[in-house]
Amino acid sequence: MIELPESINNCVAFFKKLPGVGEKTAIRQVLFLAGLDMRDLAAFGDALRALAEIKKCQVCGMLSDNDLCKICSDHGRFASKTICVVENINDCIAIEKSGNYHGKFHVLGGVLNPLLGQGPDEINLDRLKERIVAEQVEEIILAINPTVEGDATCSYIKQFLPESIEIDRIGFGMPIGGSLEYLDAMTITKALENRKKI
Amino acid sequence: MIELPESINNCVAFFKKLPGVGEKTAIRQVLFLAGLDMRDLAAFGDALRALAEIKKCQVCGMLSDNDLCKICSDHGRFASKTICVVENINDCIAIEKSGNYHGKFHVLGGVLNPLLGQGPDEINLDRLKERIVAEQVEEIILAINPTVEGDATCSYIKQFLPESIEIDRIGFGMPIGGSLEYLDAMTITKALENRKKI
């Protein structure tokens, strides 16, 4: 096995920890970086250090520079009576990118998962209960992934919410651009169940 | 479009510069990093800064902590009369990983490419000429990729080397584990040309 310089190996070890990065990719990325000049590397290093300063929005749990995230500090959006509940920050970003949701969010930071010791107290549910009262929420959209744990989390949330609130879960079916031929049986079943008159 | 915190965007911009990393991957990686603690982030940042200290081996052009890389400072290997000429550091690492080459290397840092303004003076060729004399080289293996520019570079190198030196180019053909069905015509042609009696 090749012995690379210590500073390269050290950096490769960090890159390998990133999601989706294996040894080969890590080496390729570090060799690219090794070709940059000192100023760029220092700036990249500083950008990483600055991530330690990031906060979580005290209302919704989204990442933020301040105590309130950009969505919760937008008066127009904060006045909305709809909260979209998501599992994590990445899911929130995905929905924001779709550009067609204008309400606010609530980031759970996980789903109920007894095997991982994640019960109702470990995910951001108490705060959701408080928000429903404080913000006079009228509608909850559960944008939680269709897994066993996700389903259980949706049932749990539905069970503690007052009946006056409308609770929806995002629609399941065939993805746009998909091909029936390659869809799994479960998705096809859901797509048939969720058919809509045209 | 979602407005992410400044420190996230800043870091995403750096990750997007890495080879093979698009916006989506960059965001996923930075969000992962945002979940790490301050010490880990600082250590990652320091590892990046340390890359600026890296040198190039004064003999072969490989990356190195010192003036000589680990291969050139290994007396056993340096005594070898064979030099394997590669386009870049990544190719050198790939050959080292195969574990079956025990000679030394010479990293060109590119191939002849008139369109990019890369002539013989822009790649590490003068040093190769010097090494052939100084190290009494007997064999050159050209491990240069089979592109138009790579072929031209091989011809150019062959033309200035003394005839007493054996010059080989690595073999082209079907990759192990490949399937004829999916091979391009050029590779099949090469594989037929390079057939070997069994």
Coordinates of C-alpha atoms in Angstrom, one line a residue, chain A residues 26-194:
Chain A
A26 CA -11.5 11.3 -0.3
I27 CA -8.0 10.9 -1.8
R28 CA -9.1 12.5 -5.1
Q29 CA -10.6 15.5 -3.2
V30 CA -7.6 15.9 -0.9
L31 CA -5.1 15.8 -3.9
F32 CA -7.2 18.5 -5.5
L33 CA -7.0 20.6 -2.4
A34 CA -3.3 20.0 -2.1
G35 CA -3.0 21.8 -5.4
L36 CA -4.6 25.0 -4.0
D37 CA -2.7 27.9 -2.6
M38 CA -2.2 28.6 1.1
R39 CA -4.9 31.4 1.2
D40 CA -7.6 29.2 -0.2
L41 CA -6.8 26.4 2.1
A42 CA -6.8 28.8 5.1
A43 CA -10.2 30.2 4.0
F44 CA -11.7 26.7 3.7
G45 CA -10.3 25.9 7.1
D46 CA -11.9 29.0 8.6
A47 CA -15.2 28.2 6.9
L48 CA -15.2 24.9 8.7
R49 CA -14.3 26.4 12.0
A50 CA -17.2 28.9 11.6
L51 CA -19.7 26.1 11.4
A52 CA -19.1 25.5 15.1
E53 CA -20.8 28.9 15.7
I54 CA -24.0 27.9 14.1
K55 CA -27.2 27.8 16.2
K56 CA -30.6 26.1 16.1
C57 CA -33.7 28.3 15.6
Q58 CA -35.3 28.4 19.0
V59 CA -38.7 28.1 17.4
C60 CA -38.5 25.5 14.7
G61 CA -35.1 23.8 15.2
M62 CA -33.7 24.8 11.8
L63 CA -30.1 25.8 11.5
S64 CA -29.6 29.5 11.9
D65 CA -27.0 32.3 12.4
N66 CA -29.2 33.8 15.1
D67 CA -31.8 32.7 17.7
L68 CA -34.5 32.8 15.0
C69 CA -34.0 31.3 11.6
K70 CA -34.8 33.2 8.4
I71 CA -38.2 31.6 8.0
C72 CA -39.3 32.2 11.6
S73 CA -38.1 35.8 11.5
D74 CA -40.0 36.4 8.3
H75 CA -43.2 38.0 9.6
G76 CA -45.3 37.1 6.6
R77 CA -44.4 33.4 6.9
F78 CA -44.5 33.3 10.7
A79 CA -48.1 34.5 10.5
S80 CA -49.1 31.4 8.6
K81 CA -51.3 28.9 10.5
T82 CA -49.7 25.9 8.9
I83 CA -46.7 24.0 10.2
C84 CA -44.9 21.4 8.1
V85 CA -43.3 18.8 10.4
V86 CA -40.1 17.3 9.0
E87 CA -37.6 14.7 10.3
N88 CA -34.4 16.7 9.8
I89 CA -32.9 19.8 8.4
N90 CA -32.1 18.3 5.0
D91 CA -35.8 17.4 4.5
C92 CA -36.7 21.0 5.3
I93 CA -34.3 22.3 2.7
A94 CA -35.6 19.9 0.1
I95 CA -39.2 21.2 0.7
E96 CA -38.0 24.9 0.6
K97 CA -36.3 24.2 -2.7
S98 CA -39.5 22.9 -4.2
G99 CA -40.6 26.6 -3.8
N100 CA -44.3 25.8 -3.3
Y101 CA -44.6 25.8 0.4
H102 CA -45.0 29.1 2.2
G103 CA -45.9 28.1 5.7
K104 CA -43.5 27.4 8.5
F105 CA -41.6 24.3 9.6
H106 CA -40.9 22.2 12.7
V107 CA -37.8 20.1 12.6
L108 CA -38.1 17.0 14.8
G109 CA -34.4 16.0 14.6
G110 CA -35.3 12.3 14.2
V111 CA -38.3 9.9 14.4
L112 CA -39.5 7.6 17.1
N113 CA -37.1 4.6 17.0
P114 CA -37.1 2.3 20.0
L115 CA -34.1 0.3 18.7
L116 CA -32.0 3.5 18.8
G117 CA -33.5 4.4 22.1
Q118 CA -35.3 7.4 20.5
G119 CA -38.6 8.0 22.3
P120 CA -40.9 11.0 22.3
D121 CA -38.6 12.9 24.7
E122 CA -35.6 12.5 22.4
I123 CA -37.2 14.3 19.4
N124 CA -38.5 17.8 19.3
L125 CA -42.1 17.1 20.2
D126 CA -42.8 19.1 23.4
R127 CA -41.9 22.2 21.5
L128 CA -44.4 21.3 18.8
K129 CA -47.2 20.9 21.4
E130 CA -46.3 24.4 22.8
R131 CA -46.2 25.9 19.3
I132 CA -49.7 24.6 18.4
V133 CA -51.2 26.6 21.2
A134 CA -48.9 29.7 21.1
E135 CA -49.1 30.1 17.4
Q136 CA -52.7 29.1 17.0
V137 CA -51.8 26.6 14.4
E138 CA -54.7 25.3 12.2
E139 CA -53.0 22.8 10.0
I140 CA -50.1 20.3 10.4
I141 CA -48.5 18.8 7.3
L142 CA -46.5 15.7 8.2
A143 CA -43.7 15.5 5.7
I144 CA -42.2 12.5 7.3
N145 CA -40.6 9.7 5.2
P146 CA -42.6 6.5 4.6
T147 CA -40.7 4.1 6.9
V148 CA -42.0 2.0 9.7
E149 CA -40.5 4.5 12.2
G150 CA -41.9 7.5 10.2
D151 CA -45.4 5.9 10.2
A152 CA -45.2 5.3 13.9
T153 CA -44.1 8.9 14.5
C154 CA -47.1 10.2 12.4
S155 CA -49.6 8.1 14.4
Y156 CA -48.0 9.3 17.7
I157 CA -48.3 13.0 16.6
K158 CA -51.8 12.6 15.4
Q159 CA -52.8 11.1 18.7
F160 CA -51.7 14.0 20.9
L161 CA -52.9 16.8 18.6
P162 CA -56.3 18.4 19.3
E163 CA -59.0 17.3 16.9
S164 CA -59.7 20.9 15.8
I165 CA -56.4 20.8 13.9
E166 CA -56.3 19.5 10.3
I167 CA -53.6 16.9 10.0
D168 CA -52.3 15.8 6.6
R169 CA -49.5 13.6 5.6
I170 CA -47.7 14.2 2.3
G171 CA -49.0 12.2 -0.7
F172 CA -47.3 9.0 -1.7
G173 CA -47.2 7.7 -5.3
M174 CA -45.2 7.6 -8.4
P175 CA -42.4 10.2 -8.6
I176 CA -42.6 12.6 -11.6
G177 CA -40.2 11.4 -14.3
G178 CA -40.3 7.9 -12.9
S179 CA -41.1 4.7 -14.9
L180 CA -43.7 2.2 -13.7
E181 CA -41.5 -0.6 -15.0
Y182 CA -38.9 0.2 -12.3
L183 CA -41.2 1.1 -9.4
D184 CA -41.4 -1.2 -6.3
A185 CA -44.6 -2.9 -5.5
M186 CA -45.3 -0.8 -2.4
T187 CA -45.1 2.5 -4.4
I188 CA -47.3 1.1 -7.1
T189 CA -49.9 0.0 -4.5
K190 CA -49.8 3.5 -2.9
A191 CA -50.1 5.2 -6.4
L192 CA -53.2 3.1 -7.1
E193 CA -54.7 3.9 -3.7
N194 CA -54.0 7.6 -4.2

